[in-house]
PDB file of C-alpha atoms and ligand atoms in Angstrom:
ATOM      1  CA  UNK A   1      -0.213   0.133   0.112  1.00 51.00           C
ATOM      2  CA  UNK A   2       1.601   3.458  -1.183  1.00 67.00           C
ATOM      3  CA  UNK A   3       2.141   5.812   1.906  1.00 92.00           C
ATOM      4  CA  UNK A   4       0.378   9.434   2.032  1.00 98.00           C
ATOM      5  CA  UNK A   5       0.353  13.106   3.816  1.00 98.00           C
ATOM      6  CA  UNK A   6      -2.231  11.388   5.588  1.00 98.00           C
ATOM      7  CA  UNK A   7      -0.441   8.371   6.718  1.00 98.00           C
ATOM      8  CA  UNK A   8       3.373   9.917   6.990  1.00 98.00           C
ATOM      9  CA  UNK A   9       0.577  13.049   9.765  1.00 98.00           C
ATOM     10  CA  UNK A  10      -0.182  10.466  11.473  1.00 97.00           C
ATOM     11  CA  UNK A  11       2.983   8.288  12.540  1.00 96.00           C
ATOM     12  CA  UNK A  12       3.677  12.044  13.787  1.00 96.00           C
ATOM     13  CA  UNK A  13       7.000  12.789  10.441  1.00 97.00           C
ATOM     14  CA  UNK A  14       4.972  15.307   9.047  1.00 97.00           C
ATOM     15  CA  UNK A  15       4.248  18.522  11.267  1.00 98.00           C
ATOM     16  CA  UNK A  16      -0.148  18.984  10.915  1.00 98.00           C
ATOM     17  CA  UNK A  17      -2.636  21.973  13.531  1.00 98.00           C
ATOM     18  CA  UNK A  18      -3.538  18.133  15.424  1.00 98.00           C
ATOM     19  CA  UNK A  19      -6.193  18.978  17.820  1.00 98.00           C
ATOM     20  CA  UNK A  20      -7.264  15.955  18.817  1.00 98.00           C
ATOM     21  CA  UNK A  21      -5.361  12.311  19.005  1.00 98.00           C
ATOM     22  CA  UNK A  22      -6.058   8.607  20.408  1.00 98.00           C
ATOM     23  CA  UNK A  23      -4.954   5.647  19.924  1.00 98.00           C
ATOM     24  CA  UNK A  24      -7.481   5.230  17.103  1.00 98.00           C
ATOM     25  CA  UNK A  25      -6.889   8.885  15.129  1.00 98.00           C
ATOM     26  CA  UNK A  26      -6.089  12.082  14.475  1.00 98.00           C
ATOM     27  CA  UNK A  27      -7.874  15.827  13.985  1.00 98.00           C
ATOM     28  CA  UNK A  28      -6.152  18.358  12.251  1.00 98.00           C
ATOM     29  CA  UNK A  29      -6.581  21.212  10.526  1.00 98.00           C
ATOM     30  CA  UNK A  30      -6.856  21.494   7.106  1.00 98.00           C
ATOM     31  CA  UNK A  31      -4.280  23.088   4.739  1.00 98.00           C
ATOM     32  CA  UNK A  32      -6.544  24.969   2.954  1.00 98.00           C
ATOM     33  CA  UNK A  33      -9.534  25.967   4.730  1.00 98.00           C
ATOM     34  CA  UNK A  34     -13.534  25.850   3.121  1.00 98.00           C
ATOM     35  CA  UNK A  35     -14.532  27.004   5.698  1.00 98.00           C
ATOM     36  CA  UNK A  36     -14.129  29.243   8.915  1.00 98.00           C
ATOM     37  CA  UNK A  37     -13.156  25.751  10.679  1.00 98.00           C
ATOM     38  CA  UNK A  38     -11.837  22.431   8.410  1.00 98.00           C
ATOM     39  CA  UNK A  39     -11.041  20.285  10.830  1.00 99.00           C
ATOM     40  CA  UNK A  40      -9.510  17.040   9.394  1.00 99.00           C
ATOM     41  CA  UNK A  41     -10.183  13.619  11.054  1.00 99.00           C
ATOM     42  CA  UNK A  42      -8.208  10.559   9.805  1.00 98.00           C
ATOM     43  CA  UNK A  43      -7.633   6.748  10.960  1.00 98.00           C
ATOM     44  CA  UNK A  44      -3.913   6.034  12.151  1.00 98.00           C
ATOM     45  CA  UNK A  45      -5.104   2.531  10.582  1.00 97.00           C
ATOM     46  CA  UNK A  46      -3.802   3.497   6.251  1.00 96.00           C
ATOM     47  CA  UNK A  47      -7.193   2.632   5.076  1.00 98.00           C
ATOM     48  CA  UNK A  48      -7.544   4.301   1.658  1.00 98.00           C
ATOM     49  CA  UNK A  49     -10.851   4.802   0.873  1.00 98.00           C
ATOM     50  CA  UNK A  50     -13.842   4.437   2.388  1.00 98.00           C
ATOM     51  CA  UNK A  51     -15.011   1.671   0.128  1.00 98.00           C
ATOM     52  CA  UNK A  52     -12.126  -0.248   0.692  1.00 98.00           C
ATOM     53  CA  UNK A  53     -12.835  -0.448   4.362  1.00 98.00           C
ATOM     54  CA  UNK A  54     -13.829  -4.026   5.960  1.00 98.00           C
ATOM     55  CA  UNK A  55     -16.026  -5.767   8.380  1.00 98.00           C
ATOM     56  CA  UNK A  56     -13.264  -5.411  10.783  1.00 98.00           C
ATOM     57  CA  UNK A  57     -12.964  -1.797  10.736  1.00 98.00           C
ATOM     58  CA  UNK A  58     -17.031  -0.994  11.824  1.00 98.00           C
ATOM     59  CA  UNK A  59     -15.801   0.218  14.618  1.00 98.00           C
ATOM     60  CA  UNK A  60     -12.390   2.540  13.925  1.00 98.00           C
ATOM     61  CA  UNK A  61     -15.849   4.375  11.078  1.00 98.00           C
ATOM     62  CA  UNK A  62     -17.968   4.596  14.673  1.00 98.00           C
ATOM     63  CA  UNK A  63     -14.881   6.499  16.343  1.00 98.00           C
ATOM     64  CA  UNK A  64     -13.808   8.773  13.370  1.00 98.00           C
ATOM     65  CA  UNK A  65     -17.620  10.732  13.044  1.00 98.00           C
ATOM     66  CA  UNK A  66     -17.338  10.372  16.989  1.00 98.00           C
ATOM     67  CA  UNK A  67     -14.057  12.166  17.245  1.00 98.00           C
ATOM     68  CA  UNK A  68     -15.325  14.451  14.520  1.00 99.00           C
ATOM     69  CA  UNK A  69     -18.586  15.312  16.824  1.00 98.00           C
ATOM     70  CA  UNK A  70     -16.285  15.533  19.584  1.00 98.00           C
ATOM     71  CA  UNK A  71     -13.824  19.069  17.121  1.00 98.00           C
ATOM     72  CA  UNK A  72     -16.113  20.393  15.893  1.00 98.00           C
ATOM     73  CA  UNK A  73     -17.789  21.505  19.498  1.00 98.00           C
ATOM     74  CA  UNK A  74     -14.597  21.667  21.163  1.00 98.00           C
ATOM     75  CA  UNK A  75     -13.906  24.111  17.784  1.00 98.00           C
ATOM     76  CA  UNK A  76     -17.813  25.713  19.320  1.00 98.00           C
ATOM     77  CA  UNK A  77     -19.572  24.822  15.704  1.00 98.00           C
ATOM     78  CA  UNK A  78     -23.288  24.065  16.487  1.00 96.00           C
ATOM     79  CA  UNK A  79     -24.149  23.315  12.618  1.00 97.00           C
ATOM     80  CA  UNK A  80     -21.628  22.005  11.022  1.00 98.00           C
ATOM     81  CA  UNK A  81     -20.886  19.615   7.864  1.00 98.00           C
ATOM     82  CA  UNK A  82     -19.468  16.258   7.577  1.00 98.00           C
ATOM     83  CA  UNK A  83     -17.712  15.404   3.876  1.00 98.00           C
ATOM     84  CA  UNK A  84     -16.600  11.837   2.852  1.00 98.00           C
ATOM     85  CA  UNK A  85     -14.963  11.592  -0.781  1.00 98.00           C
ATOM     86  CA  UNK A  86     -14.564   8.287  -1.843  1.00 98.00           C
ATOM     87  CA  UNK A  87     -12.125   8.198  -4.899  1.00 98.00           C
ATOM     88  CA  UNK A  88     -11.547  10.730  -7.600  1.00 98.00           C
ATOM     89  CA  UNK A  89     -14.226  11.673  -9.390  1.00 97.00           C
ATOM     90  CA  UNK A  90     -16.227  12.663  -6.227  1.00 97.00           C
ATOM     91  CA  UNK A  91     -13.028  15.074  -5.464  1.00 97.00           C
ATOM     92  CA  UNK A  92     -10.331  12.569  -3.329  1.00 98.00           C
ATOM     93  CA  UNK A  93      -7.066  13.783  -4.180  1.00 98.00           C
ATOM     94  CA  UNK A  94      -5.172  11.739  -0.464  1.00 98.00           C
ATOM     95  CA  UNK A  95      -6.046   8.401  -0.514  1.00 98.00           C
ATOM     96  CA  UNK A  96      -5.417   7.971   2.986  1.00 98.00           C
ATOM     97  CA  UNK A  97      -9.647   7.980   4.503  1.00 98.00           C
ATOM     98  CA  UNK A  98     -10.457  11.508   5.974  1.00 98.00           C
ATOM     99  CA  UNK A  99     -13.347  13.003   7.463  1.00 99.00           C
ATOM    100  CA  UNK A 100     -14.041  15.848   6.296  1.00 98.00           C
ATOM    101  CA  UNK A 101     -15.407  18.406   9.919  1.00 98.00           C
ATOM    102  CA  UNK A 102     -17.021  22.259   7.987  1.00 98.00           C
ATOM    103  CA  UNK A 103     -18.870  24.946   9.536  1.00 98.00           C
ATOM    104  CA  UNK A 104     -18.655  28.494  10.502  1.00 98.00           C
ATOM    105  CA  UNK A 105     -20.527  29.739   7.520  1.00 97.00           C
ATOM    106  CA  UNK A 106     -23.543  28.549   5.903  1.00 96.00           C
ATOM    107  CA  UNK A 107     -23.405  24.548   4.261  1.00 96.00           C
ATOM    108  CA  UNK A 108     -24.946  25.730   0.388  1.00 95.00           C
ATOM    109  CA  UNK A 109     -27.034  22.410  -1.444  1.00 96.00           C
ATOM    110  CA  UNK A 110     -26.745  20.312  -3.336  1.00 95.00           C
ATOM    111  CA  UNK A 111     -22.862  20.356  -2.500  1.00 90.00           C
ATOM    112  CA  UNK A 112     -20.097  20.923  -5.546  1.00 79.00           C
TER     113      UNK A 112
HETATM  114  P1  AMP B   1      -9.469  15.364  -0.534  1.00 55.99           P
HETATM  115  O1  AMP B   1      -9.832  15.786  -1.263  1.00 55.99           O
HETATM  116  O2  AMP B   1     -10.867  15.038  -0.086  1.00 55.99           O
HETATM  117  O3  AMP B   1      -8.928  14.041  -0.566  1.00 55.99           O
HETATM  118  O4  AMP B   1      -9.151  16.299   0.978  1.00 55.99           O
HETATM  119  C1  AMP B   1      -7.884  16.249   1.237  1.00 55.99           C
HETATM  120  C2  AMP B   1      -7.626  17.169   2.246  1.00 55.99           C
HETATM  121  O5  AMP B   1      -6.328  17.654   2.387  1.00 55.99           O
HETATM  122  C3  AMP B   1      -7.724  18.835   1.309  1.00 55.99           C
HETATM  123  O6  AMP B   1      -8.408  19.972   1.647  1.00 55.99           O
HETATM  124  C4  AMP B   1      -6.716  20.129   1.412  1.00 55.99           C
HETATM  125  O7  AMP B   1      -6.348  20.881   1.705  1.00 55.99           O
HETATM  126  C5  AMP B   1      -6.286  18.719   3.076  1.00 55.99           C
HETATM  127  N1  AMP B   1      -4.168  18.690   2.937  1.00 55.99           N
HETATM  128  C6  AMP B   1      -3.628  18.533   1.585  1.00 55.99           C
HETATM  129  N2  AMP B   1      -2.763  17.816   2.345  1.00 55.99           N
HETATM  130  C7  AMP B   1      -2.339  18.418   3.583  1.00 55.99           C
HETATM  131  C8  AMP B   1      -1.384  18.828   5.217  1.00 55.99           C
HETATM  132  N3  AMP B   1      -0.021  18.296   4.876  1.00 55.99           N
HETATM  133  N4  AMP B   1      -1.944  18.477   6.076  1.00 55.99           N
HETATM  134  C9  AMP B   1      -3.665  19.122   6.327  1.00 55.99           C
HETATM  135  N5  AMP B   1      -3.848  18.988   4.983  1.00 55.99           N
HETATM  136  C10 AMP B   1      -3.719  18.831   3.853  1.00 55.99           C
END
């Protein structure tokens, strides 16, 4: 499996503005924020994309959502949007699963 920037951040080999860290995941600020608050939650385990997660990853996936909600609350967000881009056609550019946490401005629908 090829390594990614997020793999390096998860291992502490690249710097990131971290807001949360535990045994299973890391959350940090996106370098190119698309909203006043834009955080990313990544598993330490290098799952390339959501569709490659396995049945056994379900507790981990649930944990990522719980941490996303926790860091959103810590950032003062009452309303926010979670995004998981699954594949290049959906906008995924880093092939290490991540949950975007976006907030601090009104969110339009449908998304672009
Ligand atoms: P996606 O397009 O869903 O794969 O999202 C990748 C996100 O990672 C983009 O929003 C980028 O701005 C962000 N990103 C890329 N490199 C870094 C980095 N070194 N630290 C934080 N965020 C990054």
